[in-house]
mmCIF file of C-alpha atoms and ligand atoms in Angstrom:
data_model
loop_
_atom_site.group_PDB
_atom_site.id
_atom_site.type_symbol
_atom_site.label_atom_id
_atom_site.label_comp_id
_atom_site.label_asym_id
_atom_site.label_seq_id
_atom_site.Cartn_x
_atom_site.Cartn_y
_atom_site.Cartn_z
ATOM 1 C CA MET A 3 91.866 75.955 55.521
ATOM 2 C CA ALA A 4 91.146 79.245 53.801
ATOM 3 C CA THR A 5 88.788 80.197 56.619
ATOM 4 C CA ILE A 6 91.340 79.330 59.272
ATOM 5 C CA VAL A 7 93.984 81.434 57.535
ATOM 6 C CA SER A 8 91.666 84.355 57.061
ATOM 7 C CA THR A 9 90.369 84.120 60.638
ATOM 8 C CA LEU A 10 93.936 84.043 61.874
ATOM 9 C CA SER A 11 95.026 86.988 59.765
ATOM 10 C CA PHE A 12 91.911 88.883 60.816
ATOM 11 C CA ALA A 13 92.813 88.223 64.456
ATOM 12 C CA LEU A 14 96.358 89.415 63.856
ATOM 13 C CA LEU A 15 95.081 92.480 62.067
ATOM 14 C CA MET A 16 92.785 93.351 64.972
ATOM 15 C CA LEU A 17 95.636 92.826 67.386
ATOM 16 C CA SER A 18 97.915 95.200 65.498
ATOM 17 C CA ILE A 19 95.158 97.800 65.116
ATOM 18 C CA SER A 20 94.320 97.742 68.782
ATOM 19 C CA SER A 21 97.950 97.958 69.877
ATOM 20 C CA ALA A 22 98.558 100.876 67.524
ATOM 21 C CA ALA A 23 95.419 102.689 68.593
ATOM 22 C CA SER A 24 95.681 102.270 72.328
ATOM 23 C CA ASN A 25 99.394 103.168 72.856
ATOM 24 C CA ALA A 26 98.986 102.091 76.449
ATOM 25 C CA LEU A 27 100.800 104.453 78.763
ATOM 26 C CA SER A 28 102.895 103.352 81.710
ATOM 27 C CA LEU A 29 104.934 104.891 84.490
ATOM 28 C CA ASN A 30 108.080 102.927 83.652
ATOM 29 C CA TYR A 31 107.854 103.297 79.861
ATOM 30 C CA TYR A 32 111.380 104.736 79.447
ATOM 31 C CA ASP A 33 113.052 102.997 82.408
ATOM 32 C CA GLU A 34 115.280 100.961 80.085
ATOM 33 C CA THR A 35 115.500 103.261 77.074
ATOM 34 C CA CYS A 36 115.853 106.698 78.653
ATOM 35 C CA PRO A 37 116.292 106.613 82.428
ATOM 36 C CA GLN A 38 117.552 110.241 82.536
ATOM 37 C CA LEU A 39 114.519 111.611 80.714
ATOM 38 C CA GLU A 40 112.652 113.267 83.564
ATOM 39 C CA TYR A 41 115.768 114.841 85.014
ATOM 40 C CA ALA A 42 116.601 116.409 81.626
ATOM 41 C CA VAL A 43 113.090 117.808 81.148
ATOM 42 C CA THR A 44 112.924 119.242 84.666
ATOM 43 C CA LYS A 45 116.305 120.879 84.180
ATOM 44 C CA ALA A 46 115.169 122.626 80.981
ATOM 45 C CA VAL A 47 111.911 123.794 82.606
ATOM 46 C CA LYS A 48 113.717 125.114 85.709
ATOM 47 C CA LYS A 49 116.206 127.023 83.605
ATOM 48 C CA ALA A 50 113.443 128.678 81.576
ATOM 49 C CA ILE A 51 111.447 129.626 84.695
ATOM 50 C CA SER A 52 114.496 131.256 86.256
ATOM 51 C CA ASN A 53 114.470 133.719 83.335
ATOM 52 C CA ASP A 54 110.727 134.061 82.818
ATOM 53 C CA LYS A 55 107.995 133.583 85.436
ATOM 54 C CA THR A 56 105.300 133.235 82.749
ATOM 55 C CA VAL A 57 106.720 129.909 81.544
ATOM 56 C CA PRO A 58 104.736 127.568 83.862
ATOM 57 C CA ALA A 59 101.377 129.005 82.768
ATOM 58 C CA ALA A 60 102.413 128.719 79.142
ATOM 59 C CA LEU A 61 103.446 125.063 79.474
ATOM 60 C CA LEU A 62 100.273 124.064 81.299
ATOM 61 C CA ARG A 63 98.032 125.703 78.690
ATOM 62 C CA MET A 64 100.123 124.263 75.840
ATOM 63 C CA HIS A 65 99.591 120.735 77.149
ATOM 64 C CA PHE A 66 95.840 121.322 77.553
ATOM 65 C CA HIS A 67 95.553 122.581 73.967
ATOM 66 C CA ASP A 68 97.604 119.649 72.745
ATOM 67 C CA CYS A 69 95.407 117.072 74.461
ATOM 68 C CA PHE A 70 92.121 118.652 73.363
ATOM 69 C CA ILE A 71 93.000 118.505 69.661
ATOM 70 C CA ARG A 72 93.803 115.050 68.206
ATOM 71 C CA GLY A 73 94.772 113.810 71.678
ATOM 72 C CA CYS A 74 98.103 114.545 73.390
ATOM 73 C CA ASP A 75 100.174 114.050 70.237
ATOM 74 C CA ALA A 76 102.305 117.221 70.186
ATOM 75 C CA SER A 77 100.178 118.611 67.333
ATOM 76 C CA VAL A 78 100.299 121.969 69.123
ATOM 77 C CA LEU A 79 104.076 122.108 68.604
ATOM 78 C CA LEU A 80 104.114 121.748 64.808
ATOM 79 C CA GLU A 81 104.791 124.764 62.656
ATOM 80 C CA SER A 82 102.781 125.854 59.640
ATOM 81 C CA LYS A 83 104.257 124.501 56.420
ATOM 82 C CA GLY A 84 103.388 125.207 52.795
ATOM 83 C CA LYS A 85 99.638 125.593 52.499
ATOM 84 C CA ASN A 86 98.958 124.128 55.917
ATOM 85 C CA THR A 87 98.322 126.539 58.785
ATOM 86 C CA ALA A 88 99.131 124.784 62.056
ATOM 87 C CA GLU A 89 97.240 124.938 65.371
ATOM 88 C CA LYS A 90 99.735 127.367 66.854
ATOM 89 C CA ASP A 91 98.856 129.907 64.144
ATOM 90 C CA GLY A 92 95.114 129.442 64.665
ATOM 91 C CA PRO A 93 92.848 132.018 66.324
ATOM 92 C CA PRO A 94 93.019 131.164 70.055
ATOM 93 C CA ASN A 95 96.834 131.019 70.045
ATOM 94 C CA ILE A 96 97.002 134.391 71.724
ATOM 95 C CA SER A 97 98.606 133.209 74.959
ATOM 96 C CA LEU A 98 100.552 130.262 73.589
ATOM 97 C CA HIS A 99 104.231 130.924 74.047
ATOM 98 C CA ALA A 100 107.463 129.430 75.396
ATOM 99 C CA PHE A 101 107.625 126.704 72.749
ATOM 100 C CA TYR A 102 111.407 127.043 73.020
ATOM 101 C CA VAL A 103 111.288 125.311 76.408
ATOM 102 C CA ILE A 104 110.051 122.108 74.789
ATOM 103 C CA ASP A 105 112.630 122.441 72.010
ATOM 104 C CA ASN A 106 115.421 122.820 74.563
ATOM 105 C CA ALA A 107 114.175 119.835 76.562
ATOM 106 C CA LYS A 108 113.872 117.744 73.401
ATOM 107 C CA GLU A 109 117.414 118.639 72.383
ATOM 108 C CA ALA A 110 118.746 117.559 75.770
ATOM 109 C CA VAL A 111 116.737 114.332 75.624
ATOM 110 C CA GLU A 112 117.858 113.535 72.051
ATOM 111 C CA ALA A 113 121.477 113.883 73.201
ATOM 112 C CA LEU A 114 120.836 111.312 75.933
ATOM 113 C CA CYS A 115 118.626 108.825 74.074
ATOM 114 C CA PRO A 116 118.190 109.586 70.384
ATOM 115 C CA GLY A 117 114.892 108.868 68.650
ATOM 116 C CA VAL A 118 113.205 107.288 71.658
ATOM 117 C CA VAL A 119 111.101 109.867 73.479
ATOM 118 C CA SER A 120 108.032 111.546 71.968
ATOM 119 C CA CYS A 121 107.516 115.306 72.023
ATOM 120 C CA ALA A 122 104.065 114.613 73.467
ATOM 121 C CA ASP A 123 105.619 112.900 76.508
ATOM 122 C CA ILE A 124 108.103 115.748 76.949
ATOM 123 C CA LEU A 125 105.225 118.251 76.939
ATOM 124 C CA ALA A 126 103.232 116.190 79.461
ATOM 125 C CA LEU A 127 106.260 116.048 81.768
ATOM 126 C CA ALA A 128 106.960 119.763 81.328
ATOM 127 C CA ALA A 129 103.339 120.597 82.260
ATOM 128 C CA ARG A 130 103.664 118.490 85.420
ATOM 129 C CA ASP A 131 106.935 120.258 86.282
ATOM 130 C CA ALA A 132 105.312 123.633 85.592
ATOM 131 C CA VAL A 133 102.672 122.872 88.234
ATOM 132 C CA SER A 134 105.005 121.459 90.873
ATOM 133 C CA LEU A 135 107.667 124.162 90.410
ATOM 134 C CA SER A 136 104.931 126.782 90.972
ATOM 135 C CA GLY A 137 104.074 125.413 94.401
ATOM 136 C CA GLY A 138 101.490 122.896 93.229
ATOM 137 C CA PRO A 139 101.383 119.123 93.636
ATOM 138 C CA THR A 140 103.652 116.703 91.854
ATOM 139 C CA TRP A 141 102.770 113.306 90.419
ATOM 140 C CA GLU A 142 104.110 110.445 88.326
ATOM 141 C CA VAL A 143 103.255 110.945 84.653
ATOM 142 C CA PRO A 144 102.275 107.859 82.650
ATOM 143 C CA LYS A 145 104.336 107.856 79.435
ATOM 144 C CA GLY A 146 104.382 106.247 76.003
ATOM 145 C CA ARG A 147 102.488 108.828 73.946
ATOM 146 C CA LYS A 148 103.286 109.035 70.268
ATOM 147 C CA ASP A 149 103.541 112.151 68.132
ATOM 148 C CA GLY A 150 101.094 112.883 65.329
ATOM 149 C CA ARG A 151 101.754 114.145 61.817
ATOM 150 C CA LEU A 152 98.929 116.672 61.484
ATOM 151 C CA SER A 153 98.208 120.070 62.960
ATOM 152 C CA LYS A 154 95.425 122.202 61.546
ATOM 153 C CA ALA A 155 94.508 125.717 62.581
ATOM 154 C CA SER A 156 90.851 125.029 61.728
ATOM 155 C CA GLU A 157 90.737 122.402 64.489
ATOM 156 C CA THR A 158 91.378 124.927 67.246
ATOM 157 C CA ARG A 159 87.624 125.535 66.945
ATOM 158 C CA GLN A 160 87.287 122.336 68.960
ATOM 159 C CA LEU A 161 88.736 124.051 72.023
ATOM 160 C CA PRO A 162 86.274 125.366 74.613
ATOM 161 C CA ALA A 163 85.709 129.136 74.313
ATOM 162 C CA PRO A 164 85.826 131.519 77.284
ATOM 163 C CA THR A 165 82.248 132.536 76.450
ATOM 164 C CA PHE A 166 80.918 128.982 76.869
ATOM 165 C CA ASN A 167 78.098 128.269 79.318
ATOM 166 C CA ILE A 168 78.054 125.219 81.559
ATOM 167 C CA SER A 169 76.301 122.888 79.106
ATOM 168 C CA GLN A 170 78.726 123.776 76.322
ATOM 169 C CA LEU A 171 81.690 123.216 78.650
ATOM 170 C CA GLN A 172 80.282 119.939 79.905
ATOM 171 C CA GLN A 173 79.714 118.668 76.354
ATOM 172 C CA ASN A 174 83.147 119.739 75.191
ATOM 173 C CA PHE A 175 84.804 117.861 78.055
ATOM 174 C CA ALA A 176 82.516 114.838 77.786
ATOM 175 C CA ARG A 177 83.549 114.406 74.154
ATOM 176 C CA ARG A 178 87.044 113.683 75.484
ATOM 177 C CA GLY A 179 85.831 111.364 78.226
ATOM 178 C CA LEU A 180 86.213 114.041 80.894
ATOM 179 C CA SER A 181 83.601 114.462 83.618
ATOM 180 C CA VAL A 182 82.092 117.488 85.332
ATOM 181 C CA LYS A 183 84.522 116.906 88.182
ATOM 182 C CA ASP A 184 87.408 116.994 85.709
ATOM 183 C CA LEU A 185 85.999 120.202 84.224
ATOM 184 C CA VAL A 186 85.898 121.988 87.570
ATOM 185 C CA ALA A 187 89.267 120.695 88.763
ATOM 186 C CA LEU A 188 91.063 121.428 85.480
ATOM 187 C CA SER A 189 89.559 124.903 85.316
ATOM 188 C CA GLY A 190 91.705 125.382 88.417
ATOM 189 C CA GLY A 191 94.587 125.613 85.914
ATOM 190 C CA HIS A 192 93.496 129.245 85.796
ATOM 191 C CA THR A 193 95.355 129.669 89.070
ATOM 192 C CA LEU A 194 98.323 130.423 86.785
ATOM 193 C CA GLY A 195 98.752 132.980 84.058
ATOM 194 C CA PHE A 196 97.231 135.826 82.190
ATOM 195 C CA ALA A 197 94.352 136.697 79.859
ATOM 196 C CA HIS A 198 94.212 139.311 77.139
ATOM 197 C CA CYS A 199 91.294 141.757 77.052
ATOM 198 C CA SER A 200 89.755 140.045 74.019
ATOM 199 C CA SER A 201 89.209 136.868 76.068
ATOM 200 C CA PHE A 202 86.861 138.521 78.564
ATOM 201 C CA GLN A 203 85.556 141.628 76.823
ATOM 202 C CA ASN A 204 82.136 139.979 76.456
ATOM 203 C CA ARG A 205 81.709 140.425 80.227
ATOM 204 C CA ILE A 206 82.679 144.091 80.486
ATOM 205 C CA HIS A 207 81.307 145.730 77.333
ATOM 206 C CA ASN A 208 77.918 145.099 75.688
ATOM 207 C CA PHE A 209 77.274 142.107 77.936
ATOM 208 C CA ASN A 210 73.707 141.819 76.681
ATOM 209 C CA ALA A 211 70.885 143.944 75.253
ATOM 210 C CA ARG A 212 70.172 145.454 78.686
ATOM 211 C CA LEU A 213 73.482 145.496 80.521
ATOM 212 C CA ASP A 214 76.962 146.647 79.623
ATOM 213 C CA VAL A 215 78.617 144.585 82.370
ATOM 214 C CA ASP A 216 78.015 140.997 83.483
ATOM 215 C CA PRO A 217 76.022 141.378 86.741
ATOM 216 C CA SER A 218 77.705 138.307 88.206
ATOM 217 C CA LEU A 219 81.027 140.210 88.268
ATOM 218 C CA ASN A 220 81.932 142.019 91.464
ATOM 219 C CA PRO A 221 81.322 145.712 90.520
ATOM 220 C CA THR A 222 84.659 146.995 91.835
ATOM 221 C CA PHE A 223 86.485 144.243 90.014
ATOM 222 C CA ALA A 224 84.512 144.901 86.823
ATOM 223 C CA ALA A 225 85.408 148.593 87.006
ATOM 224 C CA ARG A 226 89.075 147.665 87.280
ATOM 225 C CA LEU A 227 88.892 145.350 84.287
ATOM 226 C CA ARG A 228 87.164 148.107 82.282
ATOM 227 C CA ARG A 229 89.970 150.535 83.106
ATOM 228 C CA VAL A 230 92.596 148.089 81.876
ATOM 229 C CA CYS A 231 90.488 147.090 78.884
ATOM 230 C CA PRO A 232 88.473 150.011 77.510
ATOM 231 C CA ALA A 233 85.842 149.297 74.831
ATOM 232 C CA HIS A 234 88.175 149.969 71.934
ATOM 233 C CA ASN A 235 91.346 148.765 73.548
ATOM 234 C CA LYS A 236 94.438 149.534 71.469
ATOM 235 C CA VAL A 237 97.099 148.326 73.895
ATOM 236 C CA LYS A 238 98.347 145.095 72.371
ATOM 237 C CA ASN A 239 99.167 143.137 75.503
ATOM 238 C CA ALA A 240 96.607 144.609 77.874
ATOM 239 C CA GLY A 241 94.748 142.187 80.092
ATOM 240 C CA SER A 242 94.527 140.707 83.537
ATOM 241 C CA ALA A 243 96.155 138.045 85.669
ATOM 242 C CA LEU A 244 93.890 135.006 85.966
ATOM 243 C CA ASP A 245 94.052 135.056 89.753
ATOM 244 C CA SER A 246 95.545 137.138 92.550
ATOM 245 C CA THR A 247 98.579 134.833 92.846
ATOM 246 C CA SER A 248 99.130 134.124 89.170
ATOM 247 C CA THR A 249 102.600 132.594 89.436
ATOM 248 C CA THR A 250 101.656 130.358 92.370
ATOM 249 C CA PHE A 251 99.680 127.172 91.890
ATOM 250 C CA ASP A 252 97.081 127.226 94.673
ATOM 251 C CA ASN A 253 93.294 127.196 95.167
ATOM 252 C CA ALA A 254 92.880 131.000 95.185
ATOM 253 C CA TYR A 255 91.130 130.713 91.792
ATOM 254 C CA PHE A 256 88.163 128.977 93.436
ATOM 255 C CA LYS A 257 87.944 131.487 96.290
ATOM 256 C CA LEU A 258 87.941 134.376 93.808
ATOM 257 C CA LEU A 259 85.338 132.626 91.690
ATOM 258 C CA LEU A 260 82.975 132.567 94.684
ATOM 259 C CA GLN A 261 83.536 136.307 95.128
ATOM 260 C CA GLY A 262 82.617 137.233 91.549
ATOM 261 C CA THR A 263 86.197 137.985 90.584
ATOM 262 C CA SER A 264 86.901 135.310 88.002
ATOM 263 C CA ILE A 265 87.988 136.370 84.534
ATOM 264 C CA PHE A 266 86.060 134.318 81.972
ATOM 265 C CA SER A 267 82.363 133.604 81.513
ATOM 266 C CA SER A 268 83.438 129.957 81.396
ATOM 267 C CA ASP A 269 84.839 130.298 84.931
ATOM 268 C CA GLN A 270 81.672 131.983 86.197
ATOM 269 C CA ALA A 271 79.624 129.240 84.500
ATOM 270 C CA LEU A 272 80.956 126.739 87.048
ATOM 271 C CA LEU A 273 78.671 128.363 89.618
ATOM 272 C CA THR A 274 75.521 127.851 87.563
ATOM 273 C CA THR A 275 74.677 124.250 88.444
ATOM 274 C CA PRO A 276 74.403 122.888 92.000
ATOM 275 C CA LYS A 277 76.866 120.089 91.256
ATOM 276 C CA THR A 278 79.624 122.267 89.790
ATOM 277 C CA LYS A 279 79.061 124.958 92.401
ATOM 278 C CA ALA A 280 79.469 122.401 95.194
ATOM 279 C CA LEU A 281 82.773 121.307 93.667
ATOM 280 C CA VAL A 282 83.966 124.922 93.454
ATOM 281 C CA SER A 283 83.124 125.417 97.155
ATOM 282 C CA LYS A 284 84.885 122.213 98.095
ATOM 283 C CA PHE A 285 88.058 123.179 96.204
ATOM 284 C CA ALA A 286 87.900 126.735 97.607
ATOM 285 C CA SER A 287 87.830 125.418 101.143
ATOM 286 C CA SER A 288 90.675 122.919 100.769
ATOM 287 C CA LYS A 289 93.846 123.259 98.735
ATOM 288 C CA GLY A 290 94.600 119.605 99.466
ATOM 289 C CA VAL A 291 91.280 118.341 98.123
ATOM 290 C CA PHE A 292 91.673 120.497 95.012
ATOM 291 C CA GLU A 293 95.214 119.282 94.371
ATOM 292 C CA LYS A 294 94.270 115.654 94.733
ATOM 293 C CA GLN A 295 91.476 115.979 92.181
ATOM 294 C CA PHE A 296 93.588 118.171 89.881
ATOM 295 C CA VAL A 297 96.256 115.449 89.710
ATOM 296 C CA LYS A 298 93.667 112.762 88.932
ATOM 297 C CA SER A 299 92.080 114.901 86.240
ATOM 298 C CA MET A 300 95.422 115.902 84.716
ATOM 299 C CA ILE A 301 96.411 112.248 84.403
ATOM 300 C CA LYS A 302 93.072 111.585 82.719
ATOM 301 C CA MET A 303 93.395 114.529 80.325
ATOM 302 C CA SER A 304 96.991 113.732 79.506
ATOM 303 C CA SER A 305 96.125 110.110 78.736
ATOM 304 C CA ILE A 306 94.044 111.018 75.670
ATOM 305 C CA THR A 307 96.438 109.613 73.092
ATOM 306 C CA GLY A 308 96.493 110.160 69.365
ATOM 307 C CA GLY A 309 99.854 109.984 67.617
ATOM 308 C CA GLN A 310 101.812 107.222 65.919
ATOM 309 C CA GLU A 311 105.511 108.094 65.772
ATOM 310 C CA ILE A 312 108.476 109.713 67.519
ATOM 311 C CA ARG A 313 109.315 113.099 66.075
ATOM 312 C CA LEU A 314 112.972 114.171 66.105
ATOM 313 C CA ASP A 315 112.307 117.903 65.870
ATOM 314 C CA CYS A 316 109.120 118.832 67.752
ATOM 315 C CA LYS A 317 108.328 121.561 65.209
ATOM 316 C CA VAL A 318 108.345 119.477 62.018
ATOM 317 C CA VAL A 319 107.359 116.062 60.697
ATOM 318 C CA ARG A 320 109.725 114.216 58.399
HETATM 319 C C1 HEM B 423 87.336 124.955 80.770
HETATM 320 C C2 HEM B 423 87.577 125.461 79.583
HETATM 321 C C3 HEM B 423 88.670 126.464 79.362
HETATM 322 C C4 HEM B 423 88.539 127.652 78.711
HETATM 323 C C5 HEM B 423 87.279 128.189 78.063
HETATM 324 C C6 HEM B 423 89.812 128.303 78.767
HETATM 325 C C7 HEM B 423 90.100 129.525 78.192
HETATM 326 C C8 HEM B 423 91.257 130.231 78.358
HETATM 327 C C9 HEM B 423 91.529 131.531 77.802
HETATM 328 C C10 HEM B 423 90.600 132.301 76.889
HETATM 329 C C11 HEM B 423 92.749 131.921 78.236
HETATM 330 C C12 HEM B 423 93.432 133.253 77.995
HETATM 331 C C13 HEM B 423 94.025 133.425 76.641
HETATM 332 C C14 HEM B 423 94.529 134.838 76.529
HETATM 333 O O1 HEM B 423 93.702 135.752 76.506
HETATM 334 O O2 HEM B 423 95.754 135.052 76.514
HETATM 335 C C15 HEM B 423 93.249 130.868 79.083
HETATM 336 C C16 HEM B 423 94.466 130.893 79.719
HETATM 337 C C17 HEM B 423 94.976 129.837 80.420
HETATM 338 N N1 HEM B 423 94.417 128.589 80.571
HETATM 339 FE FE1 HEM B 423 92.531 128.094 80.094
HETATM 340 N N2 HEM B 423 90.696 127.512 79.446
HETATM 341 C C18 HEM B 423 90.051 126.369 79.806
HETATM 342 C C19 HEM B 423 90.602 125.294 80.468
HETATM 343 C C20 HEM B 423 91.908 125.211 80.845
HETATM 344 C C21 HEM B 423 92.555 124.020 81.320
HETATM 345 C C22 HEM B 423 91.898 122.652 81.386
HETATM 346 C C23 HEM B 423 93.827 124.362 81.650
HETATM 347 C C24 HEM B 423 94.917 123.483 82.199
HETATM 348 C C25 HEM B 423 94.711 122.528 83.077
HETATM 349 C C26 HEM B 423 93.970 125.768 81.387
HETATM 350 C C27 HEM B 423 95.098 126.500 81.643
HETATM 351 C C28 HEM B 423 95.267 127.833 81.301
HETATM 352 C C29 HEM B 423 96.429 128.611 81.689
HETATM 353 C C30 HEM B 423 97.587 128.144 82.539
HETATM 354 C C31 HEM B 423 96.262 129.870 81.105
HETATM 355 C C32 HEM B 423 97.237 131.061 81.176
HETATM 356 C C33 HEM B 423 98.193 130.973 80.026
HETATM 357 C C34 HEM B 423 99.318 131.990 80.074
HETATM 358 O O3 HEM B 423 99.308 132.892 80.903
HETATM 359 O O4 HEM B 423 100.241 131.855 79.267
HETATM 360 N N3 HEM B 423 92.800 126.250 80.877
HETATM 361 N N4 HEM B 423 92.326 129.850 79.130
HETATM 362 C C1 NAG B 424 99.292 133.292 66.293
HETATM 363 O O1 NAG B 424 98.704 133.365 65.005
HETATM 364 C C2 NAG B 424 99.081 134.495 64.256
HETATM 365 C C3 NAG B 424 98.293 134.454 62.956
HETATM 366 O O2 NAG B 424 96.987 134.020 63.158
HETATM 367 C C4 NAG B 424 100.592 134.460 64.028
HETATM 368 O O3 NAG B 424 101.000 135.621 63.319
HETATM 369 C C5 NAG B 424 101.330 134.374 65.371
HETATM 370 O O4 NAG B 424 102.708 134.218 65.166
HETATM 371 C C6 NAG B 424 100.812 133.215 66.191
HETATM 372 N N1 NAG B 424 101.413 133.218 67.527
HETATM 373 C C7 NAG B 424 102.125 132.192 68.021
HETATM 374 C C8 NAG B 424 102.614 132.340 69.422
HETATM 375 O O5 NAG B 424 102.358 131.180 67.387
HETATM 376 C C1 NAG B 425 74.223 127.319 76.432
HETATM 377 O O1 NAG B 425 74.376 127.847 75.133
HETATM 378 C C2 NAG B 425 73.773 127.074 74.122
HETATM 379 C C3 NAG B 425 74.186 127.650 72.771
HETATM 380 O O2 NAG B 425 74.028 129.043 72.736
HETATM 381 C C4 NAG B 425 72.259 127.040 74.327
HETATM 382 O O3 NAG B 425 71.639 126.267 73.346
HETATM 383 C C5 NAG B 425 71.989 126.462 75.728
HETATM 384 O O4 NAG B 425 70.631 126.509 76.016
HETATM 385 C C6 NAG B 425 72.757 127.218 76.803
HETATM 386 N N1 NAG B 425 72.638 126.485 78.064
HETATM 387 C C7 NAG B 425 72.508 127.095 79.230
HETATM 388 C C8 NAG B 425 72.473 126.217 80.432
HETATM 389 O O5 NAG B 425 72.421 128.310 79.329
#
């Protein structure tokens, strides 16, 4: 009898652990509990974009940072508290902004269906809207993420750095179950937004012991970057757009990459293996092929779950 009871309770325990850990996502997760959710999020994102064209890039990068640290659990949204320094106050936070968009969306959603929708789901939806409202593809976002309780600045070290080479990038993505194809497609997120000088100065000053400038950069382009970002740059917000059409979601990023006019070493690194280079060429030659893979890879990245509760205020845990 004792064995039967303990076997049974063990089975129940395993069942509850696996259901807590998997938080299976689904397309119709809020159909009953919050049918107006997506409309409310889209409305908040549209309103913010109408005042500030940098919002879509910010939302896309915010979601990527969220998913790469502790899974997509809205850890990126938490504020530092007491002795704890949160992710958003960690070193590579330099371009993170527009957190207010998520707060506004959450407020609207709480008014419609209190205590039901996670901040992590709102961020995933906002990132999708950011892409589609910038001229990119749209897709159905699987939902049911939970919010986490921890956010640590020290963990932003787990994010890929712009100085990474292809093996470092590959490893960093593989640790999250993302393939080389996902790496190349998601790097296409750099079709939107801006980079500060500090993020690419390794390529334009003191590149290595012999050369000041990365020889894989187009020389005219390198000269332009050096004018905007001199060696001891003092201009706080100096930098460069990530591609020539930085508020439009398109495949220009891949075309520029092939011409030696990408911004980061990590972008350039995609040309250093035959497999990744072939993917870059494929995406450069077809916006449709790129978009299709981008959507697949976004759904994969945004399905890395991690949290366990629904936060009421996206900035703080209770
Ligand atoms: C492959 C590894 C990646 C590296 C090393 C990387 C690195 C960076 C860096 C250093 C910046 C500029 C920060 C600054 O100077 O302000 C940046 C910006 C950006 N990244 Fe990435 N990133 C990567 C992947 C991704 C992914 C997967 C996405 C989304 C799908 C993404 C979307 C963006 C966007 C949209 C911006 C512009 C943000 C803005 O203008 O507000 N990145 N990235
Ligand atoms: C980034 O971190 C610095 C401190 O490291 C902090 O002063 C700043 O407010 C943070 N920026 C954002 C957008 O959170
Ligand atoms: C990438 O960088 C790492 C760490 O510096 C190094 O060990 C590795 O050999 C490099 N890989 C390539 C392909 O350059």
